[in-house]
Amino acid sequence: MAISRDDVERVAKLARLELDEAQIEELTPQLAEIVAYVDQLAEVDTEGVEPMAHGVELSNVLRQDVVRPGLSHEAALANAPRSDQDGFRVPAVLDG
Amino acid sequence: MPDCPATCPTRLTAAEQLGRMQSSDLSSAELTRAYLDRIAAVDGKVGAFLRTTEERALETAANVDKRRAAGEPLGGLAGLPVAVKDLLCDEGQLVTCASRMLETFQAPYNSTVVAKLKAADAVLIGRTNMDEFAMGGSTENSAFQPTRNPWDTERSPGGSSGGAAACVAAGEAPLSIGTDTGGSIRQPAALCGVVGLKPTYGRVSRYGAVAFASSLDQVGPLARTVGDTALLYDAIAGHCDRDSTSAPVEAKPTAPAVNTPLDGLRVGVVREQFTEGLDPEVRTAVEAAIDRYRDLGAEIVDVELPHAKYGVATYYVIAPSEASSNLARYDGIHYGRRTDEAAVHAELTAERKAATEAGDTAAAARVESALVRLYRKSRSEGFGPEVQRRIMLGAYALSAGYYDAYYLKALKVRRLIRKDYDAAFEKVNVILGPTTAAPAFKLGELINDPLAMYLVDLYTVSANLAGLPAISLPCGQSSSGLPIGMQLMAPPLEEERLLRAARMHETAYGTAPRPTL
């Protein structure tokens, strides 16, 4: 599957990246080359093989539902680019 | 003073330094000062450190000395300087991941590993340079500075834990902590001539380690000797209930057992790894290592890993996919770089105006919201080219229509890679091979060829995909004096076996030499 310039622009939107013309020009052949390389996986017979998502196959790691100390309000806001005492300040989401 | 004299305490192993401190022949203050002096003398050339935490280090050292003199109980690393890759949270300290995205980010809490180092009374001496967000094999992707290989400063120390490997090689710290997702501890260890261990997935807590690829990342130790590596590993390994991928098993100390050779050791060798593409001097050095094991009484057995050749392709689908998900959190909202908001609003207003004036109301309506433009600009300003490339690759592989062919397919091949190892470990106890196909490459040599850079991970990625423990240790030098590393792998949770096998080689080969800086 060859990766095209359109693919690159579409994926950039999905990934919330803003690429300028020079970047798109540079990135498109690089991504195409990498995708062409990983395409070799198609030749492997994986019929009936379970996907392996993790190195240690654990599931449903639970703990008792007991309140423990967490991050304070202050600590959580400490690195915010813009905040007030209540929370993070962002551009308006509605009527953008 | 360019080179440290033979009497300098930095010339001792960490284990020896600990011994001297315990018998009051050396103070932590003296030792820490010696390392800080060394850093001042050489790090201008090496660039291993992004930051040293000199004041705090000297304070910790003085405190350890005081408590030791008062006969108080101390942790297992008491008084030993440790350098930490700038990816692990240390409360109140900057953790930048060598990225402009996190240039001013201060850790709100301690990672489990840093908490354990502090509990072990280690002296945290500084934060080491890395490829941005751990993505890279040369440390050239750091947004702040390159790190140079102490053996040849025109060459890369490897990556992404290039700073952690270089500082140990250059005698700037006896111990360091790195992370390994596709080889990022082992490959720089090999290129810098030190020992580096990637534990079994789940052995060391990832809580507070900034995530790159969650199913592959592992935190691990680097040091000049196997014994020192075991010492540091013991301090950081173990179950953590804040990491839901943490192996639910206790970690037994390995340092006490490390000098006991393994009787009847069966060493697996994958002949396929020794074909063209492998630098002939690397081949010679690794074959010499095989001979050493034979001389030590081990049996050498040929094993096959038929799917290992798909390792790089499998890794470069899975890792970027997971990265694209993990790095979605950097959106300029809660932390990290936020673009200039006023400029965003101005830009959008101008775009809408231009479209409306041209009579194109459809285009005017399609102009992005301020929030989305904020995300896009913040991210593109904060992330370097390699990070953006991997996010793009990952988003593509996971996108509708491609998910099955790429991500799901890669997870299946991953299972086959793991099964190959399981089968091989029925016949042998450890697998031996090269860590890298060639010694250190020149800075600038591979940075413009992403795929060539990815192929450097050829021998290391499989351990991450399969979740197995693997160690790199020195086994030779090239004719131009560059270090050559060998890699040992073992079944899951067999770090003790791995370290003992590595120690067997070290007793025959000797401790690696030091570079002259």
PDB file of C-alpha atoms in Angstrom, chain A residues 1-3 7-19 23 26-27 30-31 33-35 37-46 49-58 61 63 68-69 71 75-77 79-82 88-93 96, chain B residues 104-106 108 201 215 241 244-246 248 307 309-310 312-314 317 332-336 338 341 352 370-377 379-380 388-389 391-393 395-396 399 402 405-406 408-416 418 450-451 454-455 465-466:
ATOM      1  CA  MET A   1       0.000   0.000   0.000  1.00  0.00           C
ATOM      2  CA  ALA A   2       1.770   3.106  -1.192  1.00  0.00           C
ATOM      3  CA  ILE A   3       1.396   6.115   1.036  1.00  0.00           C
ATOM      4  CA  ASP A   7      -2.715  10.090   3.111  1.00  0.00           C
ATOM      5  CA  VAL A   8      -0.105  12.220   4.811  1.00  0.00           C
ATOM      6  CA  GLU A   9      -2.418  15.231   5.031  1.00  0.00           C
ATOM      7  CA  ARG A  10      -5.299  13.112   6.270  1.00  0.00           C
ATOM      8  CA  VAL A  11      -3.183  11.395   8.917  1.00  0.00           C
ATOM      9  CA  ALA A  12      -1.686  14.711  10.028  1.00  0.00           C
ATOM     10  CA  LYS A  13      -5.197  15.912  10.785  1.00  0.00           C
ATOM     11  CA  LEU A  14      -5.983  12.725  12.732  1.00  0.00           C
ATOM     12  CA  ALA A  15      -2.756  13.079  14.676  1.00  0.00           C
ATOM     13  CA  ARG A  16      -3.388  16.757  15.322  1.00  0.00           C
ATOM     14  CA  LEU A  17      -0.147  17.820  13.743  1.00  0.00           C
ATOM     15  CA  GLU A  18       0.339  20.818  11.503  1.00  0.00           C
ATOM     16  CA  LEU A  19       2.805  20.099   8.735  1.00  0.00           C
ATOM     17  CA  GLN A  23       7.577  18.906   5.903  1.00  0.00           C
ATOM     18  CA  GLU A  26      10.075  15.448   3.131  1.00  0.00           C
ATOM     19  CA  LEU A  27       7.812  13.183   5.144  1.00  0.00           C
ATOM     20  CA  GLN A  30      10.122   8.753   4.143  1.00  0.00           C
ATOM     21  CA  LEU A  31       6.817   7.327   5.349  1.00  0.00           C
ATOM     22  CA  GLU A  33       9.718   3.893   2.380  1.00  0.00           C
ATOM     23  CA  ILE A  34       9.004   2.774   5.925  1.00  0.00           C
ATOM     24  CA  VAL A  35       5.519   1.522   5.068  1.00  0.00           C
ATOM     25  CA  TYR A  37       9.443  -1.984   4.467  1.00  0.00           C
ATOM     26  CA  VAL A  38       6.820  -3.033   7.027  1.00  0.00           C
ATOM     27  CA  ASP A  39       4.617  -4.395   4.244  1.00  0.00           C
ATOM     28  CA  GLN A  40       6.788  -7.528   4.367  1.00  0.00           C
ATOM     29  CA  LEU A  41       4.698  -8.629   7.350  1.00  0.00           C
ATOM     30  CA  ALA A  42       2.018  -9.595   4.823  1.00  0.00           C
ATOM     31  CA  GLU A  43       4.151 -12.567   3.764  1.00  0.00           C
ATOM     32  CA  VAL A  44       4.016 -14.146   7.240  1.00  0.00           C
ATOM     33  CA  ASP A  45       1.412 -16.874   7.721  1.00  0.00           C
ATOM     34  CA  THR A  46      -0.534 -15.823  10.821  1.00  0.00           C
ATOM     35  CA  VAL A  49      -2.382 -16.919  15.599  1.00  0.00           C
ATOM     36  CA  GLU A  50      -3.569 -14.912  18.600  1.00  0.00           C
ATOM     37  CA  PRO A  51      -2.350 -11.306  18.660  1.00  0.00           C
ATOM     38  CA  MET A  52       0.175 -10.627  21.420  1.00  0.00           C
ATOM     39  CA  ALA A  53      -0.472  -7.204  22.867  1.00  0.00           C
ATOM     40  CA  HIS A  54       1.706  -7.486  25.953  1.00  0.00           C
ATOM     41  CA  GLY A  55       4.965  -8.920  27.237  1.00  0.00           C
ATOM     42  CA  VAL A  56       3.370 -10.133  30.448  1.00  0.00           C
ATOM     43  CA  GLU A  57      -0.118 -11.457  29.854  1.00  0.00           C
ATOM     44  CA  LEU A  58      -2.091 -10.122  32.765  1.00  0.00           C
ATOM     45  CA  VAL A  61      -5.451  -6.253  37.551  1.00  0.00           C
ATOM     46  CA  ARG A  63      -7.244  -3.509  43.807  1.00  0.00           C
ATOM     47  CA  ARG A  68      -5.755   6.518  48.640  1.00  0.00           C
ATOM     48  CA  PRO A  69      -3.908   9.820  48.515  1.00  0.00           C
ATOM     49  CA  LEU A  71      -2.474  14.209  43.194  1.00  0.00           C
ATOM     50  CA  ALA A  75      -0.010  19.765  41.897  1.00  0.00           C
ATOM     51  CA  ALA A  76      -2.325  18.888  39.024  1.00  0.00           C
ATOM     52  CA  LEU A  77      -2.494  22.531  37.911  1.00  0.00           C
ATOM     53  CA  ASN A  79       2.328  22.727  35.004  1.00  0.00           C
ATOM     54  CA  ALA A  80      -0.737  24.146  33.290  1.00  0.00           C
ATOM     55  CA  PRO A  81       0.041  26.636  30.516  1.00  0.00           C
ATOM     56  CA  ARG A  82      -3.008  28.622  31.564  1.00  0.00           C
ATOM     57  CA  PHE A  88      -7.275  24.541  33.117  1.00  0.00           C
ATOM     58  CA  ARG A  89      -8.190  27.425  30.837  1.00  0.00           C
ATOM     59  CA  VAL A  90      -8.742  26.532  27.192  1.00  0.00           C
ATOM     60  CA  PRO A  91     -10.091  28.338  24.109  1.00  0.00           C
ATOM     61  CA  ALA A  92     -13.888  28.184  23.903  1.00  0.00           C
ATOM     62  CA  VAL A  93     -15.051  24.803  22.657  1.00  0.00           C
ATOM     63  CA  GLY A  96     -15.107  28.244  18.320  1.00  0.00           C
TER      64      GLY A  96
ATOM     65  CA  THR B 104       9.635  23.438  31.548  1.00  0.00           C
ATOM     66  CA  PHE B 105       7.683  20.483  32.924  1.00  0.00           C
ATOM     67  CA  GLN B 106       8.325  19.708  36.586  1.00  0.00           C
ATOM     68  CA  PRO B 108       4.572  16.387  40.321  1.00  0.00           C
ATOM     69  CA  TYR B 201       8.809  -6.733  30.760  1.00  0.00           C
ATOM     70  CA  SER B 215       3.890  -2.815  25.839  1.00  0.00           C
ATOM     71  CA  ASP B 241       0.928  -1.863  42.486  1.00  0.00           C
ATOM     72  CA  SER B 244      -0.921  -2.483  36.209  1.00  0.00           C
ATOM     73  CA  THR B 245       1.560  -4.174  33.858  1.00  0.00           C
ATOM     74  CA  SER B 246       3.923  -4.994  36.706  1.00  0.00           C
ATOM     75  CA  PRO B 248       3.009 -10.013  40.118  1.00  0.00           C
ATOM     76  CA  HIS B 307      10.618 -14.992  12.560  1.00  0.00           C
ATOM     77  CA  LYS B 309      13.981 -11.268  10.602  1.00  0.00           C
ATOM     78  CA  TYR B 310      10.554  -9.647  10.843  1.00  0.00           C
ATOM     79  CA  VAL B 312      12.237  -4.553  12.889  1.00  0.00           C
ATOM     80  CA  ALA B 313       9.101  -4.430  10.727  1.00  0.00           C
ATOM     81  CA  THR B 314       6.952  -5.708  13.606  1.00  0.00           C
ATOM     82  CA  VAL B 317       4.399  -0.918  13.431  1.00  0.00           C
ATOM     83  CA  GLY B 332      -1.038  21.978  25.110  1.00  0.00           C
ATOM     84  CA  ILE B 333      -3.873  21.829  27.633  1.00  0.00           C
ATOM     85  CA  HIS B 334      -2.809  20.297  30.948  1.00  0.00           C
ATOM     86  CA  TYR B 335       0.959  20.620  30.730  1.00  0.00           C
ATOM     87  CA  GLY B 336       3.669  20.950  28.188  1.00  0.00           C
ATOM     88  CA  ARG B 338       1.063  25.559  24.477  1.00  0.00           C
ATOM     89  CA  GLU B 341      -3.141  31.505  21.785  1.00  0.00           C
ATOM     90  CA  ARG B 352     -12.263  33.084   7.858  1.00  0.00           C
ATOM     91  CA  ALA B 370      -9.414  27.467  17.905  1.00  0.00           C
ATOM     92  CA  LEU B 371      -9.114  24.380  20.062  1.00  0.00           C
ATOM     93  CA  VAL B 372      -8.054  22.140  17.187  1.00  0.00           C
ATOM     94  CA  ARG B 373      -5.655  24.745  15.830  1.00  0.00           C
ATOM     95  CA  LEU B 374      -4.215  25.057  19.331  1.00  0.00           C
ATOM     96  CA  TYR B 375      -3.638  21.308  19.490  1.00  0.00           C
ATOM     97  CA  ARG B 376      -1.985  21.197  16.072  1.00  0.00           C
ATOM     98  CA  LYS B 377       0.316  24.132  16.595  1.00  0.00           C
ATOM     99  CA  ARG B 379       2.169  19.701  19.048  1.00  0.00           C
ATOM    100  CA  SER B 380       4.050  20.686  15.928  1.00  0.00           C
ATOM    101  CA  GLN B 388       6.289  13.580  14.423  1.00  0.00           C
ATOM    102  CA  ARG B 389       7.357  10.901  11.949  1.00  0.00           C
ATOM    103  CA  ILE B 391       3.256   9.615  15.435  1.00  0.00           C
ATOM    104  CA  MET B 392       2.323   9.823  11.756  1.00  0.00           C
ATOM    105  CA  LEU B 393       3.386   6.212  11.152  1.00  0.00           C
ATOM    106  CA  ALA B 395      -1.705   7.000  13.339  1.00  0.00           C
ATOM    107  CA  TYR B 396      -1.580   5.606   9.794  1.00  0.00           C
ATOM    108  CA  SER B 399      -6.405   4.250  11.071  1.00  0.00           C
ATOM    109  CA  TYR B 402      -5.256  -0.184   7.882  1.00  0.00           C
ATOM    110  CA  ALA B 405      -3.267  -5.135   7.878  1.00  0.00           C
ATOM    111  CA  TYR B 406      -0.710  -3.385  10.045  1.00  0.00           C
ATOM    112  CA  LEU B 408      -3.215  -6.484  14.241  1.00  0.00           C
ATOM    113  CA  LYS B 409      -0.928  -8.286  11.818  1.00  0.00           C
ATOM    114  CA  ALA B 410       2.126  -7.058  13.696  1.00  0.00           C
ATOM    115  CA  LEU B 411       0.698  -8.319  17.000  1.00  0.00           C
ATOM    116  CA  LYS B 412       0.302 -11.755  15.457  1.00  0.00           C
ATOM    117  CA  VAL B 413       3.845 -11.819  14.110  1.00  0.00           C
ATOM    118  CA  ARG B 414       4.910 -10.722  17.587  1.00  0.00           C
ATOM    119  CA  ARG B 415       3.319 -13.864  19.013  1.00  0.00           C
ATOM    120  CA  LEU B 416       5.274 -15.964  16.495  1.00  0.00           C
ATOM    121  CA  ARG B 418       7.858 -15.013  21.089  1.00  0.00           C
ATOM    122  CA  PRO B 450      15.128   7.022   9.055  1.00  0.00           C
ATOM    123  CA  LEU B 451      14.875   3.450   7.804  1.00  0.00           C
ATOM    124  CA  TYR B 454      15.673   1.807  12.404  1.00  0.00           C
ATOM    125  CA  LEU B 455      17.675  -1.146  11.071  1.00  0.00           C
ATOM    126  CA  LEU B 465       8.597  -7.679  21.396  1.00  0.00           C
ATOM    127  CA  ALA B 466       8.865 -10.971  23.259  1.00  0.00           C
TER     128      ALA B 466
END
